[in-house]
Amino acid sequence: MASKGAGMSFSRKSYRLTSDAEKSRVTGIVHEKLLNDYLHRIFSSPDHVPPAATSRKPLNFQNLPEHLDQLLQVDNEDEESQGQAEGRLGPSTVVLDHTGGFEGLLLVDDDLLGVIGHSNFGTIRSTTCVYKGKWVYEVLISSQGLMQIGWCTINCRFNQEEGVGDTHNSYAYDGNRVRKWNVTTTNYGKAWAAGDIVSCLIDLDDGTLSFCLNGVSLGIAFENLSRGLGMAYFPAISLSFKESVAFNFGSRPLRYPVAGFRPLQDPPCADLVRAQRLLGCFRAVLSVELDPVEGRLVEKESSEWQLQGQPTILLTLAHIFQHFAPLLRKVYLVEAVLMSFLLGIMEKGTPAQAQSLVHQVLDLLWLFMEIHYLRLTISILRHQKSRKFLLSNVLFDVLRSVVFFYIKSPLRVEEAGLQELIPTTWWPHRSSREGRESKEVNEETAEERLRRRAYERGCQRLKKRIEVVEELQVQILKLLLDNKDDNGGEASRYIFLTKFRKFLQENASGRGNMPMLCPPEYMVCFLHRLISALRYYWDEYKASNPHASFSEEAYIPPQIFYNGKVDYFDLQRLGGLLSHLRKTLKDDLASKANIVIDPLELQAATMDDLDEDDEATPAGTQRPMQALAMGGALPLPRPGWLSSPTLGRANRFLSTAAVSLMTPRRPLSTLEKVKVRTLSVEQRTREDIEGSHWNEGLLLGRPPEEPEQPLTENSLLEVLDGAVMMYNLSVHQQLGKMVGVSDDVNEYAMALRDTEDKLRRCPRRRKDILAELTKSQKVFSEKLDHLSRRLAWVHATVYSQEKMLDIYWLLRVCLRTIEHGDRTGSLFAFMPEFYLSVAINSYSALKNYFGPVHSMEELPGYEETLTRLAAILAKHFADTRIVGTDIRDSLMQALASYVCYPHSLRAVERIPEDQRIAMVRNLLAPYEQRPWAQTNWILVRLWRGCGFGYRYTRLPHLLKTKPEDANLPSLQKPCPSTLLQQHMADLLRQGSDVAPSFLNSVLNQLNWAFSEFIGMIQEIQQAAERLERNFVDSRQLKVCATCFDLSVSLLRVLEMTITLVPEIFLDWARPTSEMLLRRLAQLLNQVLNRVTAERNLFDRVVTLRLPGLESVDHYPILVAVTGILVQLLVRGQASETERATSVLLADPCFQLRSICYLLGQPEPPAPGTVLPAPDRKRFSLQSYTDYINAEELAQVEQMLTHLTFASAQAAAASLPTSEEDLCPICYAHPISAVFQPCGHKSCKACINQHLMNNKDCFFCKATIVSVEDWDKAANTSTTSSAA
């Protein structure tokens, strides 16, 4: 829809012809003489006599407005004659006299031309009368009942029994009874039907009165009318109850004009002349073609005309429609001029040509007259009857209503008029938002500063034009949400709610079928207009109801989610399916919300194989209309229709479950319960929504945690609920999609800068290269001009400050709704999942999509909102009331992203201490049976920046490559949380079972992840070494890289644990410490041996640098292992270091060469010698001085020296062990434990590790009751003594 705002002025101020180049760009390649001839041909004088070419004034787009004003001047006689006519008295605009010229009760339309009878026999007359001449008016018969239509004088007196034609000096025609009336009655005319048009003619020159039916004369009805002084006749009608008609006194062309008779209201003669002249100019455009090559005008048939987007023609049409659009506000001109013009097109040429031309004319009307069409729409919707009809039958048919609120993004900026609004283009440098590495940007030059400011002024001009359209669209929605127009029927708001809910249902159910969905770009515009209108009515209600809340405090009360008054279709709830929740939580509903679920009704609702014929329902037991409002407590008799299995099944497809919904009419005691039943959209009445005396409507079943005073009107709560659902359906998706325009600008700007840099460095003698670079520079510049103007449009329509505030308001609504729902305990499970999704996604949109123009930090209450969202994520990512896998994963991912950014991490630290501790406790739960990878990622982010060599943002070997998205959470600068680390240390230290179970699961997952990684790189290496051409599956490479990243992150969590709580591994007074330390040493040695072996598998795969394995490198995994070893062997107390050393050296996989590898040494140095300089061809931690400080390197050297000495001592002191005495499981340690009652043996490390996961014996599968120490010498002596 509107890419160009109507009302645009093409004066000298906003449209300039300053140079030949600019002329070619804006007006097309048309020289001055051809443009002059063309404009004179189009805008010729009214008499069509062209002046001599030498005497006429040259025309161009600068002086065209002045010429048009002269062309549209109308003679004074035409101007003054309008409204003055001999023989007529009263206002020039003739309407029905609703102030004093009526009798009885009548409903008059907003335009004062339509009337509906609302009493026995009401009468009304017009505001204008006639006393001389020949006059006519028409009446459209909308219903064919009892009516008397005709004329009366001002002295006629009517009542509920006598109307027009029943008194002296009143005359009427009655097509229902086919009679004429003047005190007495006789047969006359023909019977009328709904849709007929009656013409009422009065000839006061001859004193006769006659009628026509659909243009056919019925003959003279009355003669010898009273005339003379004081005798003037008014159009009048009397009609029975619910009969309706519409008058046309001349406000629109008469359907059946009669020669010699004038309508009571004169046509707008002056405007009619102007409109006809402008259409004459338009016809000239259709029949004249510009030939800029030969510099001449070409005559052609208008039926062959094609809109090709020539700027000269478009600017000419813009001037025509600038004057034509305001005229079309008058219905008379639309019918008399525009419709006749379109009908004339249909009569010329072939049907295909006529249809094509009509479509092009309509395209032009929408292109140049959008604002006027919106104003016309507003005028129509202000008419109450038309508004309700359109709501019920037209607006929500397919996408008609949504189109009214859409502002189309232009594909061609020339046709959108953006070149005139934004003549100067500019493109921003990629800014450093939160989470992006700041890069030095050259200082802005004076020229760039001027361009930027000119561009910003153009953007403001564009925004003001768009705001005009948006305000009109909001006005339309305000009319549709009116709830005070319920005279004679349902108010507009409740019709809108019914249609709006169906609209949401169609889009929610069609999410997998894209052609059935409303386009996301339509949804974005619709959502913003809906929020504006909703907040207007919300605050208006607050102004008249002090106990209500402002829209700034809005939320959805939790009872709406479980009382069945709002249908959520088949959308998932937090606790699962609605039918399941109503079964499992029926006792909670009864105790907390006074709601009872009928067991028989639930049973009927869940019997999917129930046959309709099994239990036929008598016709007489169908639910009456008034049953919708029934209410009462449990002792009331149960209506028969509540037991209908057919009814239960019919409602099941609408709302997942069928229960009985009955609304109380009186206050309930604490012991009384209310039966509830889900209502379909069509079944609901206004009382079901708003409630009435002792009926809470949508708020039925209020939990004790909720306030008694309502927030606002219940209907507005449902509109708000629909707005949240709309955001979830497709708005967030579209917000992310539109960011692509900004990304395109950045990419082209970078390409342009690179090209300009190459131009500066290219030798002047290379003309061929210079020509290609200059061509590329031109292409990039033109593309950036287009994209920068389009970006301005996107920022004004999608990412403006006002739109950002709308999304922020929606975020805060969701946060309050979740907080209030959480207070209801188990009933929180009834909340639809999309509330949590919208809270997560809207925050993501505000943080990632609206920058750098607008920052989330500037929003009111930003810190508080961040903290509230942090509290929700921290509490609910492990909430047992939430069962959906997808939403649980979304919460976990959101929390993982949240702790990556400093501002949001500080928000997590601001939540109450008990909530922080509960969050960390959930993070430390065993990794089995849950998404442990995300949990581990969160713990790693809390540590990143504190570990050994763990202060990097990107891995060293990836610094030269460009990241796909520098704003990814994984690429953020380290921001560790010492506060959360302390909570973690306290929990691991104090809980006797927390540390063993947590660390056992971490070690298990590390063993699995690294083993999978090694297996995959073996397959990749084998595929790469085959002679035949092989391609490694990209998915396999991705899984391989993921296993490597998981191994590194698990190692970092172990490093954090050992650093914070070393006693878990080193205090052997704890029952599991030795076992955990031995397992840790085993895994560390396994990793070191696989990664550090000379010319090993790992080296070869890293050297390949396959796409997808970029993150696989020596540095990340070796520094993680080194951090753990340093903490165990260097930083601890002497006794602890000794234990760790003995366990590490006792592991049969330990190799001192692997430790030497860390410092680039092939063999361990001799005792007391200085370490040599590392070989640059070999890996060495000493090569990463930017990432590892001197103190850390010294600790590694100290560790190597310590292990060299300790291993030499261990080798000297070790005694050979017979094979019979070795553990039959690991063959690394001597037997030291015996199992009871079976008596099998192994080392303590193996059995303790086994018992962490399984209680069955290795060998006989008997259940192990206890494990006792076993010493061969002691057992041998005991046996001997016994013998």
PDB file of N, CA and C in Angstrom, residues 70-108:
ATOM      1  N   GLN A  70      -4.860  28.101 -12.417  1.00  0.00           N
ATOM      2  CA  GLN A  70      -5.601  28.884 -13.412  1.00  0.00           C
ATOM      3  C   GLN A  70      -6.548  28.000 -14.200  1.00  0.00           C
ATOM      4  N   LEU A  71      -6.102  26.813 -14.558  1.00  0.00           N
ATOM      5  CA  LEU A  71      -6.945  25.901 -15.326  1.00  0.00           C
ATOM      6  C   LEU A  71      -8.199  25.502 -14.566  1.00  0.00           C
ATOM      7  N   LEU A  72      -8.080  25.392 -13.231  1.00  0.00           N
ATOM      8  CA  LEU A  72      -9.197  24.915 -12.418  1.00  0.00           C
ATOM      9  C   LEU A  72     -10.055  26.038 -11.873  1.00  0.00           C
ATOM     10  N   GLN A  73      -9.792  27.271 -12.296  1.00  0.00           N
ATOM     11  CA  GLN A  73     -10.654  28.372 -11.867  1.00  0.00           C
ATOM     12  C   GLN A  73     -12.041  28.205 -12.485  1.00  0.00           C
ATOM     13  N   VAL A  74     -13.072  28.428 -11.681  1.00  0.00           N
ATOM     14  CA  VAL A  74     -14.462  28.270 -12.127  1.00  0.00           C
ATOM     15  C   VAL A  74     -15.130  29.642 -12.126  1.00  0.00           C
ATOM     16  N   ASP A  75     -16.012  29.846 -13.081  1.00  0.00           N
ATOM     17  CA  ASP A  75     -16.705  31.145 -13.175  1.00  0.00           C
ATOM     18  C   ASP A  75     -17.424  31.446 -11.875  1.00  0.00           C
ATOM     19  N   ASN A  76     -17.483  32.723 -11.546  1.00  0.00           N
ATOM     20  CA  ASN A  76     -18.137  33.150 -10.312  1.00  0.00           C
ATOM     21  C   ASN A  76     -19.594  32.727 -10.273  1.00  0.00           C
ATOM     22  N   GLU A  77     -20.204  32.666 -11.438  1.00  0.00           N
ATOM     23  CA  GLU A  77     -21.624  32.294 -11.475  1.00  0.00           C
ATOM     24  C   GLU A  77     -21.811  30.863 -10.976  1.00  0.00           C
ATOM     25  N   ASP A  78     -20.897  30.000 -11.386  1.00  0.00           N
ATOM     26  CA  ASP A  78     -21.005  28.609 -10.930  1.00  0.00           C
ATOM     27  C   ASP A  78     -20.801  28.511  -9.421  1.00  0.00           C
ATOM     28  N   GLU A  79     -19.824  29.300  -8.903  1.00  0.00           N
ATOM     29  CA  GLU A  79     -19.557  29.264  -7.470  1.00  0.00           C
ATOM     30  C   GLU A  79     -20.721  29.812  -6.671  1.00  0.00           C
ATOM     31  N   GLU A  80     -21.289  30.939  -7.145  1.00  0.00           N
ATOM     32  CA  GLU A  80     -22.329  31.610  -6.361  1.00  0.00           C
ATOM     33  C   GLU A  80     -23.678  30.945  -6.498  1.00  0.00           C
ATOM     34  N   SER A  81     -23.892  30.247  -7.640  1.00  0.00           N
ATOM     35  CA  SER A  81     -25.206  29.637  -7.846  1.00  0.00           C
ATOM     36  C   SER A  81     -25.446  28.456  -6.916  1.00  0.00           C
ATOM     37  N   GLN A  82     -24.322  27.855  -6.473  1.00  0.00           N
ATOM     38  CA  GLN A  82     -24.475  26.681  -5.610  1.00  0.00           C
ATOM     39  C   GLN A  82     -25.092  27.089  -4.271  1.00  0.00           C
ATOM     40  N   GLY A  83     -26.153  26.413  -3.901  1.00  0.00           N
ATOM     41  CA  GLY A  83     -26.824  26.706  -2.642  1.00  0.00           C
ATOM     42  C   GLY A  83     -27.939  27.727  -2.766  1.00  0.00           C
ATOM     43  N   GLN A  84     -28.089  28.378  -3.919  1.00  0.00           N
ATOM     44  CA  GLN A  84     -29.151  29.373  -4.097  1.00  0.00           C
ATOM     45  C   GLN A  84     -30.084  28.874  -5.194  1.00  0.00           C
ATOM     46  N   ALA A  85     -31.334  28.658  -4.868  1.00  0.00           N
ATOM     47  CA  ALA A  85     -32.318  28.188  -5.845  1.00  0.00           C
ATOM     48  C   ALA A  85     -33.680  28.755  -5.470  1.00  0.00           C
ATOM     49  N   GLU A  86     -34.383  29.367  -6.447  1.00  0.00           N
ATOM     50  CA  GLU A  86     -35.700  29.928  -6.190  1.00  0.00           C
ATOM     51  C   GLU A  86     -36.709  28.795  -6.000  1.00  0.00           C
ATOM     52  N   GLY A  87     -37.563  28.945  -5.000  1.00  0.00           N
ATOM     53  CA  GLY A  87     -38.585  27.947  -4.726  1.00  0.00           C
ATOM     54  C   GLY A  87     -38.180  26.954  -3.652  1.00  0.00           C
ATOM     55  N   ARG A  88     -37.011  27.138  -3.032  1.00  0.00           N
ATOM     56  CA  ARG A  88     -36.528  26.197  -2.012  1.00  0.00           C
ATOM     57  C   ARG A  88     -36.113  26.970  -0.775  1.00  0.00           C
ATOM     58  N   LEU A  89     -36.459  26.446   0.396  1.00  0.00           N
ATOM     59  CA  LEU A  89     -36.086  27.057   1.665  1.00  0.00           C
ATOM     60  C   LEU A  89     -35.388  26.017   2.531  1.00  0.00           C
ATOM     61  N   GLY A  90     -34.292  26.439   3.188  1.00  0.00           N
ATOM     62  CA  GLY A  90     -33.599  25.534   4.094  1.00  0.00           C
ATOM     63  C   GLY A  90     -32.128  25.410   3.752  1.00  0.00           C
ATOM     64  N   PRO A  91     -31.404  24.613   4.501  1.00  0.00           N
ATOM     65  CA  PRO A  91     -29.959  24.433   4.268  1.00  0.00           C
ATOM     66  C   PRO A  91     -29.694  23.868   2.882  1.00  0.00           C
ATOM     67  N   SER A  92     -28.511  24.213   2.347  1.00  0.00           N
ATOM     68  CA  SER A  92     -28.155  23.699   1.019  1.00  0.00           C
ATOM     69  C   SER A  92     -27.889  22.201   1.068  1.00  0.00           C
ATOM     70  N   THR A  93     -27.382  21.697   2.208  1.00  0.00           N
ATOM     71  CA  THR A  93     -27.210  20.251   2.386  1.00  0.00           C
ATOM     72  C   THR A  93     -28.470  19.707   3.042  1.00  0.00           C
ATOM     73  N   VAL A  94     -29.202  18.891   2.320  1.00  0.00           N
ATOM     74  CA  VAL A  94     -30.504  18.423   2.775  1.00  0.00           C
ATOM     75  C   VAL A  94     -30.349  17.083   3.480  1.00  0.00           C
ATOM     76  N   VAL A  95     -30.856  16.995   4.713  1.00  0.00           N
ATOM     77  CA  VAL A  95     -30.832  15.758   5.501  1.00  0.00           C
ATOM     78  C   VAL A  95     -32.160  15.629   6.219  1.00  0.00           C
ATOM     79  N   LEU A  96     -32.296  14.544   6.985  1.00  0.00           N
ATOM     80  CA  LEU A  96     -33.491  14.353   7.791  1.00  0.00           C
ATOM     81  C   LEU A  96     -33.403  15.201   9.047  1.00  0.00           C
ATOM     82  N   ASP A  97     -34.502  15.788   9.449  1.00  0.00           N
ATOM     83  CA  ASP A  97     -34.541  16.676  10.612  1.00  0.00           C
ATOM     84  C   ASP A  97     -34.700  15.818  11.877  1.00  0.00           C
ATOM     85  N   HIS A  98     -33.559  15.506  12.491  1.00  0.00           N
ATOM     86  CA  HIS A  98     -33.586  14.635  13.663  1.00  0.00           C
ATOM     87  C   HIS A  98     -33.717  15.433  14.953  1.00  0.00           C
ATOM     88  N   THR A  99     -33.823  16.754  14.839  1.00  0.00           N
ATOM     89  CA  THR A  99     -33.911  17.568  16.053  1.00  0.00           C
ATOM     90  C   THR A  99     -35.348  17.916  16.421  1.00  0.00           C
ATOM     91  N   GLY A 100     -36.214  18.154  15.437  1.00  0.00           N
ATOM     92  CA  GLY A 100     -37.577  18.546  15.776  1.00  0.00           C
ATOM     93  C   GLY A 100     -38.610  18.086  14.773  1.00  0.00           C
ATOM     94  N   GLY A 101     -38.158  17.598  13.629  1.00  0.00           N
ATOM     95  CA  GLY A 101     -39.108  17.220  12.582  1.00  0.00           C
ATOM     96  C   GLY A 101     -39.444  15.761  12.579  1.00  0.00           C
ATOM     97  N   PHE A 102     -39.785  15.190  13.749  1.00  0.00           N
ATOM     98  CA  PHE A 102     -40.103  13.771  13.783  1.00  0.00           C
ATOM     99  C   PHE A 102     -41.165  13.510  14.845  1.00  0.00           C
ATOM    100  N   GLU A 103     -41.753  12.326  14.775  1.00  0.00           N
ATOM    101  CA  GLU A 103     -42.751  11.874  15.731  1.00  0.00           C
ATOM    102  C   GLU A 103     -42.531  10.388  15.956  1.00  0.00           C
ATOM    103  N   GLY A 104     -42.545   9.949  17.233  1.00  0.00           N
ATOM    104  CA  GLY A 104     -42.288   8.551  17.541  1.00  0.00           C
ATOM    105  C   GLY A 104     -40.801   8.299  17.755  1.00  0.00           C
ATOM    106  N   LEU A 105     -40.447   7.032  17.873  1.00  0.00           N
ATOM    107  CA  LEU A 105     -39.062   6.633  18.130  1.00  0.00           C
ATOM    108  C   LEU A 105     -38.454   6.097  16.846  1.00  0.00           C
ATOM    109  N   LEU A 106     -37.357   6.737  16.423  1.00  0.00           N
ATOM    110  CA  LEU A 106     -36.692   6.390  15.169  1.00  0.00           C
ATOM    111  C   LEU A 106     -35.187   6.311  15.392  1.00  0.00           C
ATOM    112  N   LEU A 107     -34.511   5.492  14.623  1.00  0.00           N
ATOM    113  CA  LEU A 107     -33.045   5.431  14.619  1.00  0.00           C
ATOM    114  C   LEU A 107     -32.549   6.013  13.302  1.00  0.00           C
ATOM    115  N   VAL A 108     -31.806   7.115  13.402  1.00  0.00           N
ATOM    116  CA  VAL A 108     -31.307   7.797  12.212  1.00  0.00           C
ATOM    117  C   VAL A 108     -29.816   7.512  12.077  1.00  0.00           C
TER     118      VAL A 108
END
